[in-house]
Amino acid sequence: MTLPDPRCAGALVLLATFTPADARERDHAEAIAALLQTTPDPFSRAQFIPGHLTASAFVVDPPRSRVLLILHAKLHRWLQPGGHIEPGDADLLAAARREVQEETGLGKLRLLGAPLDVDVHLIPAHKGDPAHRHYDVRFLFEATGRLVRAADDAVQAKWVALDAVGNIGSDESVMRAVRKIRGLWRKA
């Protein structure tokens, strides 16, 4: 098998380190692996069938009591920072870091978990792009600072208490990742 983009091999290795928590996560991880192995350009935002890879980040503050969320301009929901893979991104981790900086201004991040979560979700049609799927690989970082500003795809950026994420209009995939984060602190 010839992989179309040299980043595919690294993404497959990274994905192999992910331990799914349940059957749904296993299905998502398998779908991402299949995308990497069977589509011509899985990193391209122009690949709509079946979709393309994205990278995102759950960022906690230094006390690890709050998570950084953005109010997404197009989706109108509170989500973790993240988005499309750019040609200059060395890998999924670099893409996640770049997205955090672009959307929130945070540049110094300490990696805590790679990957924390995976998710496949439908993106509605918007400005000429058809509805399509995002195959999202999600990382966990700790911020070294707390000052954030919304930019790029974010209308707002703010720190939200881990226990309050369910009260602000996030989707189930965000809630699932936050439950994982809270579980990590309980185990430590």
mmCIF file of C-alpha atoms in Angstrom:
data_model
loop_
_atom_site.group_PDB
_atom_site.id
_atom_site.type_symbol
_atom_site.label_atom_id
_atom_site.label_comp_id
_atom_site.label_asym_id
_atom_site.label_seq_id
_atom_site.Cartn_x
_atom_site.Cartn_y
_atom_site.Cartn_z
ATOM 1 C CA MET A 1 0.000 0.000 0.000
ATOM 2 C CA THR A 2 1.330 3.435 -0.927
ATOM 3 C CA LEU A 3 0.241 6.195 1.405
ATOM 4 C CA PRO A 4 -0.630 9.410 -0.481
ATOM 5 C CA ASP A 5 0.880 11.880 1.995
ATOM 6 C CA PRO A 6 3.974 11.217 4.134
ATOM 7 C CA ARG A 7 2.014 12.410 7.186
ATOM 8 C CA CYS A 8 -0.331 9.417 6.821
ATOM 9 C CA ALA A 9 2.232 6.968 8.208
ATOM 10 C CA GLY A 10 2.802 9.129 11.289
ATOM 11 C CA ALA A 11 -0.923 9.549 11.811
ATOM 12 C CA LEU A 12 -1.429 5.778 11.643
ATOM 13 C CA VAL A 13 1.339 5.230 14.214
ATOM 14 C CA LEU A 14 -0.234 7.864 16.473
ATOM 15 C CA LEU A 15 -3.666 6.316 16.056
ATOM 16 C CA ALA A 16 -2.260 2.916 17.050
ATOM 17 C CA THR A 17 -1.388 4.400 20.473
ATOM 18 C CA PHE A 18 -5.020 5.370 21.102
ATOM 19 C CA THR A 19 -6.987 3.131 23.469
ATOM 20 C CA PRO A 20 -10.723 3.439 22.782
ATOM 21 C CA ALA A 21 -12.929 3.694 25.865
ATOM 22 C CA ASP A 22 -15.908 2.038 24.173
ATOM 23 C CA ALA A 23 -17.260 0.608 20.910
ATOM 24 C CA ARG A 24 -18.124 4.044 19.515
ATOM 25 C CA GLU A 25 -14.571 5.301 19.970
ATOM 26 C CA ARG A 26 -13.246 2.073 18.459
ATOM 27 C CA ASP A 27 -15.482 2.634 15.425
ATOM 28 C CA HIS A 28 -14.249 6.221 15.096
ATOM 29 C CA ALA A 29 -10.592 5.159 15.351
ATOM 30 C CA GLU A 30 -11.155 2.466 12.722
ATOM 31 C CA ALA A 31 -12.885 4.982 10.433
ATOM 32 C CA ILE A 32 -9.947 7.386 10.755
ATOM 33 C CA ALA A 33 -7.469 4.590 9.982
ATOM 34 C CA ALA A 34 -9.524 3.591 6.934
ATOM 35 C CA LEU A 35 -9.611 7.212 5.745
ATOM 36 C CA LEU A 36 -5.814 7.389 6.014
ATOM 37 C CA GLN A 37 -5.346 4.122 4.142
ATOM 38 C CA THR A 38 -7.934 4.387 1.383
ATOM 39 C CA THR A 39 -8.466 7.992 0.314
ATOM 40 C CA PRO A 40 -6.235 10.018 -2.008
ATOM 41 C CA ASP A 41 -5.815 13.110 0.184
ATOM 42 C CA PRO A 42 -7.130 12.660 3.735
ATOM 43 C CA PHE A 43 -5.505 15.910 4.918
ATOM 44 C CA SER A 44 -7.134 18.091 2.252
ATOM 45 C CA ARG A 45 -10.077 20.251 3.254
ATOM 46 C CA ALA A 46 -11.241 19.835 -0.377
ATOM 47 C CA GLN A 47 -11.805 16.086 0.067
ATOM 48 C CA PHE A 48 -15.500 15.939 0.896
ATOM 49 C CA ILE A 49 -16.175 12.266 0.166
ATOM 50 C CA PRO A 50 -16.014 10.717 2.634
ATOM 51 C CA GLY A 51 -14.442 13.694 4.437
ATOM 52 C CA HIS A 52 -11.060 14.760 5.796
ATOM 53 C CA LEU A 53 -8.887 14.792 8.891
ATOM 54 C CA THR A 54 -8.964 17.577 11.441
ATOM 55 C CA ALA A 55 -6.950 18.103 14.622
ATOM 56 C CA SER A 56 -8.111 19.722 17.820
ATOM 57 C CA ALA A 57 -7.013 20.361 21.374
ATOM 58 C CA PHE A 58 -8.496 20.285 24.814
ATOM 59 C CA VAL A 59 -6.442 22.777 26.814
ATOM 60 C CA VAL A 60 -6.595 22.877 30.614
ATOM 61 C CA ASP A 61 -5.378 25.689 32.839
ATOM 62 C CA PRO A 62 -2.410 25.102 35.196
ATOM 63 C CA PRO A 63 -4.592 24.118 38.188
ATOM 64 C CA ARG A 64 -6.337 21.722 35.759
ATOM 65 C CA SER A 65 -9.758 22.867 36.891
ATOM 66 C CA ARG A 66 -10.880 24.626 33.699
ATOM 67 C CA VAL A 67 -10.851 23.864 29.986
ATOM 68 C CA LEU A 68 -10.478 26.378 27.168
ATOM 69 C CA LEU A 69 -13.436 26.474 24.774
ATOM 70 C CA ILE A 70 -14.313 28.654 21.804
ATOM 71 C CA LEU A 71 -17.675 29.741 20.494
ATOM 72 C CA HIS A 72 -17.331 28.571 16.894
ATOM 73 C CA ALA A 73 -18.333 31.212 14.334
ATOM 74 C CA LYS A 74 -19.925 28.814 11.828
ATOM 75 C CA LEU A 75 -21.303 26.091 14.091
ATOM 76 C CA HIS A 76 -22.528 28.409 16.893
ATOM 77 C CA ARG A 77 -21.489 25.937 19.604
ATOM 78 C CA TRP A 78 -18.886 25.910 22.353
ATOM 79 C CA LEU A 79 -16.137 23.585 21.151
ATOM 80 C CA GLN A 80 -12.474 22.859 21.711
ATOM 81 C CA PRO A 81 -10.043 24.790 19.462
ATOM 82 C CA GLY A 82 -9.200 22.911 16.293
ATOM 83 C CA GLY A 83 -9.614 22.658 12.586
ATOM 84 C CA HIS A 84 -8.174 21.708 9.241
ATOM 85 C CA ILE A 85 -4.700 20.396 8.565
ATOM 86 C CA GLU A 86 -2.629 22.896 6.570
ATOM 87 C CA PRO A 87 0.050 21.876 4.035
ATOM 88 C CA GLY A 88 2.774 23.305 6.299
ATOM 89 C CA ASP A 89 1.725 21.280 9.355
ATOM 90 C CA ALA A 90 4.299 18.557 10.025
ATOM 91 C CA ASP A 91 1.712 16.304 11.632
ATOM 92 C CA LEU A 92 -1.604 16.229 13.487
ATOM 93 C CA LEU A 93 -0.011 17.434 16.725
ATOM 94 C CA ALA A 94 1.489 20.473 14.979
ATOM 95 C CA ALA A 95 -1.892 21.237 13.429
ATOM 96 C CA ALA A 96 -3.611 21.090 16.830
ATOM 97 C CA ARG A 97 -1.014 23.439 18.359
ATOM 98 C CA ARG A 98 -1.362 25.883 15.461
ATOM 99 C CA GLU A 99 -5.154 25.902 15.724
ATOM 100 C CA VAL A 100 -4.999 26.710 19.454
ATOM 101 C CA GLN A 101 -2.687 29.645 18.775
ATOM 102 C CA GLU A 102 -4.782 30.929 15.857
ATOM 103 C CA GLU A 103 -8.113 30.678 17.665
ATOM 104 C CA THR A 104 -7.115 31.684 21.205
ATOM 105 C CA GLY A 105 -3.682 33.313 21.136
ATOM 106 C CA LEU A 106 -2.165 30.677 23.438
ATOM 107 C CA GLY A 107 1.225 29.622 22.110
ATOM 108 C CA LYS A 108 2.964 27.807 24.951
ATOM 109 C CA LEU A 109 1.347 24.454 25.588
ATOM 110 C CA ARG A 110 2.540 21.333 27.358
ATOM 111 C CA LEU A 111 1.335 18.083 25.805
ATOM 112 C CA LEU A 112 -0.468 15.871 28.331
ATOM 113 C CA GLY A 113 -2.088 13.261 26.139
ATOM 114 C CA ALA A 114 -1.807 12.143 22.550
ATOM 115 C CA PRO A 115 -4.381 11.393 21.451
ATOM 116 C CA LEU A 116 -6.961 11.990 24.164
ATOM 117 C CA ASP A 117 -9.952 11.294 21.943
ATOM 118 C CA VAL A 118 -11.101 10.690 18.375
ATOM 119 C CA ASP A 119 -14.407 11.638 16.813
ATOM 120 C CA VAL A 120 -16.117 11.493 13.432
ATOM 121 C CA HIS A 121 -18.882 14.049 13.003
ATOM 122 C CA LEU A 122 -20.953 15.665 10.276
ATOM 123 C CA ILE A 123 -20.295 19.266 9.255
ATOM 124 C CA PRO A 124 -23.280 20.995 7.616
ATOM 125 C CA ALA A 125 -23.051 22.550 4.150
ATOM 126 C CA HIS A 126 -21.665 26.101 4.300
ATOM 127 C CA LYS A 127 -20.649 28.702 1.687
ATOM 128 C CA GLY A 128 -20.456 26.320 -1.250
ATOM 129 C CA ASP A 129 -18.928 23.401 0.650
ATOM 130 C CA PRO A 130 -21.188 20.355 0.772
ATOM 131 C CA ALA A 131 -22.028 18.625 4.029
ATOM 132 C CA HIS A 132 -19.131 16.331 4.903
ATOM 133 C CA ARG A 133 -17.446 14.512 7.764
ATOM 134 C CA HIS A 134 -14.566 15.628 9.949
ATOM 135 C CA TYR A 135 -12.346 12.826 11.210
ATOM 136 C CA ASP A 136 -10.992 14.559 14.304
ATOM 137 C CA VAL A 137 -7.945 13.540 16.350
ATOM 138 C CA ARG A 138 -7.934 15.338 19.708
ATOM 139 C CA PHE A 139 -4.998 16.097 21.977
ATOM 140 C CA LEU A 140 -4.759 17.206 25.617
ATOM 141 C CA PHE A 141 -2.550 20.159 26.561
ATOM 142 C CA GLU A 142 -1.887 22.240 29.647
ATOM 143 C CA ALA A 143 -1.529 25.993 29.089
ATOM 144 C CA THR A 144 1.349 27.881 30.661
ATOM 145 C CA GLY A 145 -0.710 31.079 30.734
ATOM 146 C CA ARG A 146 -4.370 32.002 31.024
ATOM 147 C CA LEU A 147 -4.784 35.115 28.883
ATOM 148 C CA VAL A 148 -6.819 34.253 25.774
ATOM 149 C CA ARG A 149 -8.372 36.195 22.915
ATOM 150 C CA ALA A 150 -10.800 34.982 20.293
ATOM 151 C CA ALA A 151 -9.593 35.035 16.692
ATOM 152 C CA ASP A 152 -9.927 33.182 13.389
ATOM 153 C CA ASP A 153 -12.970 30.836 13.620
ATOM 154 C CA ALA A 154 -13.716 31.793 17.240
ATOM 155 C CA VAL A 155 -16.310 34.409 18.195
ATOM 156 C CA GLN A 156 -15.325 34.037 21.862
ATOM 157 C CA ALA A 157 -12.713 32.109 23.807
ATOM 158 C CA LYS A 158 -13.017 31.435 27.513
ATOM 159 C CA TRP A 159 -11.999 29.167 30.346
ATOM 160 C CA VAL A 160 -14.864 27.009 31.589
ATOM 161 C CA ALA A 161 -14.857 24.995 34.817
ATOM 162 C CA LEU A 162 -14.713 21.292 33.978
ATOM 163 C CA ASP A 163 -17.894 20.758 35.992
ATOM 164 C CA ALA A 164 -19.736 23.526 34.089
ATOM 165 C CA VAL A 165 -19.073 22.500 30.479
ATOM 166 C CA GLY A 166 -22.469 20.801 30.258
ATOM 167 C CA ASN A 167 -24.213 24.097 30.998
ATOM 168 C CA ILE A 168 -22.905 26.225 28.117
ATOM 169 C CA GLY A 169 -24.073 24.536 24.921
ATOM 170 C CA SER A 170 -21.376 22.036 24.001
ATOM 171 C CA ASP A 171 -22.046 18.853 22.106
ATOM 172 C CA GLU A 172 -21.774 15.294 23.410
ATOM 173 C CA SER A 173 -18.309 14.742 21.939
ATOM 174 C CA VAL A 174 -16.967 17.680 23.977
ATOM 175 C CA MET A 175 -18.688 16.348 27.086
ATOM 176 C CA ARG A 176 -17.177 12.889 26.481
ATOM 177 C CA ALA A 177 -13.660 14.338 26.268
ATOM 178 C CA VAL A 178 -14.195 16.444 29.396
ATOM 179 C CA ARG A 179 -15.343 13.320 31.271
ATOM 180 C CA LYS A 180 -12.093 11.655 30.186
ATOM 181 C CA ILE A 181 -10.061 14.623 31.416
ATOM 182 C CA ARG A 182 -11.816 14.580 34.785
ATOM 183 C CA GLY A 183 -11.173 10.837 34.990
ATOM 184 C CA LEU A 184 -7.454 11.385 34.410
ATOM 185 C CA TRP A 185 -7.242 13.729 37.402
ATOM 186 C CA ARG A 186 -9.104 11.251 39.614
ATOM 187 C CA LYS A 187 -6.607 8.518 38.682
ATOM 188 C CA ALA A 188 -3.573 10.722 39.397
#
